[in-house]
Amino acid sequence: MARGELMKRLLASYGRDEEFRAVAEQIILEEEQKNNKVLARSLRKTLDNSSHRPATAPKMLAPLIHFPDAADDFVERVEPERNKHDIVLSEANVRVFLGLMREFRRGEDIRRRGLPVRSKLLFCGPPGCGKTLCAEVFAAEMGLPLFVVKIDRLISSYLGETAANVRKIFEFARKQPCALFFDEFDALARSRDDTSEHNELRRVVNSLLIFIDRLRPNGFLIAASNLDQSLDPAIWRRFDEVIWFDKPDRPMIERFVKFKFKNVEASFDPLEHAKALEGYSYAEIERVCISAIKSAIIERRKQVRENDFKRAIADETRRRSGTARLSKIS
């Protein structure tokens, strides 16, 4: 996010402690990313010290709320490593995300008129098409810390414990301005009509529906699923926005490949091979580009050759065919 915009948000949030701290955290993060370590440490020390004032002092910034020890295993904070330039979205999705950003920034004005602010997002689409990356970039653009839920640890074999674990996470999201990200959401919100699921998981879905309904986050709840057809039908209406991530079309492939080769010297035009990448996910295309670039590095060449790229595509095609066979077996 542009520094000017961050400073405006910082000043506009004065007096609203949690929002002020979230913006300040984003400014510190940007300084760290620019390798301004000394300034970043100084700013963080000042910010942390402001939360330890005596009770008689004027109310200052609220510190980031720590998860209770019992919930530490279920969530981790993720520092964004990429920005909006690392992702290629469809025009429709760009429009949706810009609308969400504007709405969030004018949230108080909207609420004063008795209207809700969209804050619960469901990302759907095949693997490797940018759902997780988009959550990371979106949180960074909004100046919000990103917390990722560890679904595998959240689900317990003990009766009633999973719902209790989920409750702790939603309690935290209610208090702390953040982007709370549930990846592989279908593992938790699977359809209650699925006869293969046991009664305990059905009870978890019932609890999850109630928690989502009651949540009024100071940031965003984001859930992502590769298996949207497996989600419980009642889940869909609990989300303010459903965003679909599809495999890239030809223009999006060209934009993505161009970005991956922007600082790489090549003896050919990689965009001439965009047609061969149609039907591939972003993750697969990225793997092709990286493989081709590494071939030149390994052979100590300054340029990536066309044969490097062709071999990388052939390797990815082989990999995909193996994946297809495995899916048929399973």
XYZ file of C-alpha atoms in Angstrom:
330
model
C 0.000 0.000 0.000
C 1.314 3.496 -0.810
C 2.951 5.251 2.150
C 0.676 8.289 1.750
C -2.432 6.141 1.994
C -1.086 4.393 5.104
C -0.343 7.710 6.814
C -3.865 8.967 6.031
C -5.321 5.780 7.512
C -3.101 6.133 10.579
C -4.319 9.680 11.250
C -7.939 8.781 10.476
C -7.840 5.921 12.995
C -6.564 8.064 15.875
C -8.643 7.325 18.957
C -9.677 3.892 17.681
C -6.908 1.945 19.371
C -7.140 -1.422 17.652
C -7.416 0.019 14.143
C -4.581 2.489 14.865
C -2.301 -0.359 15.956
C -3.141 -2.474 12.902
C -2.109 0.380 10.567
C 1.033 1.052 12.607
C 1.944 -2.643 12.302
C 1.638 -2.399 8.522
C 3.969 0.634 8.411
C 6.545 -1.283 10.475
C 6.179 -4.296 8.181
C 6.867 -2.145 5.114
C 10.032 -0.771 6.724
C 11.173 -4.338 7.459
C 10.526 -5.331 3.838
C 12.617 -2.343 2.692
C 15.403 -3.654 4.953
C 15.194 -0.559 7.187
C 15.836 -2.788 10.209
C 16.946 -0.059 12.643
C 13.898 2.125 11.977
C 11.549 -0.871 12.099
C 12.949 -1.991 15.479
C 12.669 1.525 16.870
C 9.060 1.885 15.701
C 8.093 -1.524 17.098
C 9.728 -0.729 20.453
C 7.795 2.534 20.651
C 4.563 0.787 19.715
C 5.077 -2.014 22.251
C 6.032 0.396 25.041
C 2.836 2.358 24.468
C 0.825 -0.690 25.539
C 2.559 -0.921 28.946
C 1.595 2.481 30.351
C 0.284 2.679 33.914
C -3.473 2.454 34.364
C -3.628 6.124 35.381
C -2.205 7.272 32.053
C -4.518 8.142 29.158
C -5.701 5.151 27.171
C -3.163 4.267 24.487
C -2.902 1.666 21.749
C -4.184 -1.817 22.525
C -1.493 -4.482 22.074
C -2.005 -7.361 19.696
C -4.054 -9.859 21.656
C -2.231 -13.122 22.221
C -3.993 -16.410 21.849
C -4.455 -18.264 25.137
C -2.009 -21.152 25.547
C -4.835 -23.627 24.845
C -5.290 -22.184 21.328
C -1.642 -21.638 20.415
C -1.508 -24.877 18.453
C -4.458 -23.949 16.243
C -3.359 -20.657 14.683
C -0.162 -19.040 13.460
C 0.549 -15.510 12.378
C 1.934 -15.298 8.844
C 3.995 -12.323 7.718
C 3.153 -11.451 4.094
C 6.107 -12.010 1.783
C 4.415 -10.983 -1.465
C 2.409 -8.003 -2.640
C -0.285 -7.120 -5.169
C 2.238 -7.230 -8.021
C 2.766 -10.961 -7.421
C -0.803 -11.938 -8.246
C -2.874 -11.880 -11.433
C -6.643 -11.690 -10.951
C -9.581 -11.571 -13.311
C -11.211 -8.191 -13.905
C -14.286 -9.353 -11.984
C -12.228 -10.304 -8.929
C -10.217 -7.080 -9.043
C -13.504 -5.170 -8.993
C -14.783 -7.193 -6.013
C -11.606 -6.712 -3.960
C -11.429 -2.980 -4.672
C -15.040 -2.715 -3.534
C -14.266 -4.614 -0.321
C -11.320 -2.313 0.402
C -13.364 0.844 -0.095
C -16.165 -0.569 2.041
C -13.786 -1.499 4.871
C -12.234 1.969 4.888
C -15.661 3.635 5.102
C -16.949 1.020 7.532
C -17.879 3.411 10.318
C -19.911 5.628 7.988
C -21.742 2.580 6.641
C -22.494 1.174 10.108
C -23.777 4.545 11.326
C -26.489 4.242 8.680
C -27.445 0.831 10.023
C -25.934 -1.100 7.117
C -23.603 -4.113 7.362
C -20.001 -4.113 6.119
C -18.931 -7.179 4.135
C -16.324 -9.006 6.196
C -16.861 -12.751 5.642
C -15.373 -14.050 2.399
C -15.472 -17.513 0.829
C -12.797 -18.316 -1.786
C -13.606 -21.236 -4.097
C -11.763 -22.824 -6.999
C -9.274 -25.524 -8.025
C -5.860 -25.886 -6.331
C -3.045 -23.596 -7.373
C -5.221 -20.737 -8.619
C -4.283 -18.086 -6.058
C -6.687 -18.432 -3.122
C -4.038 -18.569 -0.394
C -1.812 -15.983 -2.074
C -4.792 -13.671 -2.479
C -5.615 -13.928 1.233
C -2.014 -12.989 2.052
C -1.942 -10.039 -0.351
C -5.409 -8.831 0.650
C -4.482 -8.794 4.357
C -1.297 -6.840 3.584
C -3.159 -4.325 1.424
C -5.696 -3.767 4.214
C -2.967 -3.314 6.834
C -4.264 -6.290 8.833
C -2.237 -9.070 10.483
C -2.915 -12.461 8.874
C -3.651 -15.442 11.097
C -3.878 -18.871 9.452
C -5.930 -21.609 11.117
C -4.236 -25.019 11.342
C -7.195 -27.177 10.389
C -5.346 -30.453 10.991
C -4.718 -29.539 14.630
C -8.111 -27.946 15.115
C -10.029 -31.155 14.492
C -9.836 -33.385 17.551
C -10.805 -37.011 18.019
C -12.249 -36.190 21.438
C -15.991 -35.674 21.689
C -16.935 -31.995 21.812
C -13.339 -30.733 21.714
C -13.280 -29.570 18.084
C -16.226 -27.201 18.591
C -14.525 -25.808 21.705
C -11.326 -25.220 19.705
C -13.264 -23.398 16.983
C -14.970 -21.224 19.596
C -11.593 -20.005 20.909
C -10.523 -18.932 17.446
C -13.733 -17.028 16.744
C -13.485 -15.304 20.129
C -10.048 -14.048 19.171
C -11.238 -12.862 15.732
C -14.053 -10.951 17.417
C -11.605 -8.951 19.539
C -8.524 -8.565 17.335
C -8.549 -6.662 14.011
C -7.097 -9.244 11.629
C -7.652 -11.425 8.597
C -8.453 -14.909 9.908
C -7.832 -17.473 7.160
C -9.316 -20.976 7.084
C -7.643 -22.984 4.313
C -9.096 -26.384 3.310
C -12.344 -25.153 4.844
C -14.275 -28.158 3.507
C -12.521 -30.349 6.103
C -14.409 -28.441 8.792
C -17.613 -27.442 6.990
C -18.401 -30.655 5.140
C -22.027 -31.297 4.229
C -24.062 -32.818 7.059
C -25.811 -34.971 4.447
C -22.538 -36.822 3.785
C -23.198 -40.308 5.165
C -19.476 -41.003 5.503
C -19.127 -38.375 8.214
C -19.695 -39.191 11.883
C -22.093 -37.382 14.211
C -19.354 -35.410 15.948
C -18.369 -33.587 12.749
C -22.025 -32.824 12.071
C -22.198 -31.177 15.482
C -19.082 -29.184 14.618
C -20.794 -27.855 11.475
C -23.808 -26.841 13.569
C -21.521 -24.925 15.947
C -19.565 -23.406 13.045
C -22.738 -22.014 11.494
C -23.627 -20.316 14.780
C -20.109 -18.890 15.254
C -20.018 -17.425 11.727
C -23.496 -15.947 12.153
C -22.591 -14.202 15.381
C -19.154 -12.994 14.317
C -18.811 -9.283 13.629
C -15.080 -9.107 12.933
C -12.952 -5.968 13.068
C -11.232 -7.322 9.987
C -12.073 -10.249 7.721
C -12.946 -13.912 8.025
C -11.660 -15.686 4.897
C -12.361 -19.348 4.145
C -10.958 -21.209 1.124
C -11.984 -24.519 -0.409
C -10.976 -26.601 -3.415
C -14.069 -28.783 -2.905
C -16.949 -26.328 -2.914
C -19.370 -29.129 -3.804
C -18.571 -30.771 -0.446
C -19.517 -27.745 1.658
C -22.700 -27.849 3.699
C -25.490 -25.974 1.848
C -26.135 -23.770 4.894
C -22.547 -22.468 4.844
C -22.971 -20.433 1.670
C -25.417 -17.839 2.967
C -23.246 -17.190 6.046
C -20.676 -15.453 3.846
C -21.063 -11.891 2.598
C -19.126 -12.585 -0.598
C -18.207 -15.706 -2.575
C -15.184 -15.220 -4.847
C -14.342 -17.753 -7.553
C -10.766 -18.454 -8.607
C -10.451 -20.167 -11.985
C -7.487 -21.323 -14.016
C -6.040 -18.398 -15.983
C -7.078 -17.667 -19.550
C -4.585 -16.807 -22.293
C -4.173 -13.056 -21.485
C -3.745 -13.830 -17.774
C -1.162 -16.522 -18.561
C 0.796 -14.020 -20.648
C 0.707 -11.419 -17.852
C 1.853 -13.999 -15.310
C 4.718 -15.365 -17.448
C 5.838 -11.838 -18.318
C 5.996 -11.019 -14.609
C 8.024 -14.160 -13.821
C 10.592 -13.271 -16.511
C 10.700 -9.517 -15.844
C 14.211 -9.655 -14.343
C 15.438 -12.659 -16.321
C 17.426 -12.565 -19.549
C 16.053 -14.985 -22.164
C 17.151 -15.768 -25.705
C 13.507 -16.238 -26.784
C 10.081 -14.775 -26.074
C 8.402 -16.896 -23.347
C 5.001 -15.455 -24.292
C 5.150 -17.398 -27.561
C 4.583 -20.534 -25.459
C 1.537 -19.201 -23.589
C -0.811 -21.340 -25.665
C 0.955 -24.504 -24.451
C 0.175 -23.456 -20.865
C -3.584 -23.099 -21.316
C -5.434 -25.222 -18.773
C -2.596 -24.999 -16.262
C -2.994 -23.432 -12.824
C -0.865 -20.505 -11.641
C 1.103 -22.864 -9.406
C 1.896 -25.125 -12.362
C 2.899 -22.207 -14.604
C 5.116 -20.803 -11.867
C 6.796 -24.203 -11.538
C 7.477 -24.239 -15.304
C 9.042 -20.765 -15.205
C 11.186 -21.495 -12.162
C 12.381 -24.806 -13.615
C 13.458 -23.125 -16.868
C 15.271 -20.334 -15.039
C 17.073 -22.792 -12.746
C 18.337 -24.736 -15.778
C 20.268 -21.665 -16.921
C 21.640 -21.041 -13.418
C 22.776 -24.649 -13.000
C 24.608 -24.540 -16.344
C 26.032 -21.102 -15.521
C 24.424 -19.440 -18.502
C 23.333 -15.801 -18.546
C 20.275 -16.527 -20.681
C 17.358 -18.906 -20.411
C 17.010 -20.828 -23.653
C 13.866 -21.910 -25.419
C 14.776 -25.570 -24.869
C 14.881 -24.912 -21.096
C 11.297 -23.697 -21.235
C 10.122 -26.530 -23.476
C 11.684 -29.148 -21.188
C 10.050 -27.501 -18.184
C 6.648 -27.692 -19.897
C 7.267 -31.346 -20.781
C 8.147 -32.116 -17.151
C 5.009 -30.396 -15.914
C 2.903 -32.313 -18.450
C 4.426 -35.564 -17.174
C 3.724 -34.539 -13.607
C 0.112 -33.640 -14.446
C -0.517 -36.965 -16.162
C 0.696 -38.780 -13.059
C -1.592 -36.672 -10.881
C -4.533 -37.504 -13.138
C -3.840 -41.245 -12.777
C -3.671 -40.942 -8.996
C -7.009 -39.116 -8.857
C -8.643 -41.917 -10.885
C -7.214 -44.533 -8.523
C -8.442 -42.719 -5.448
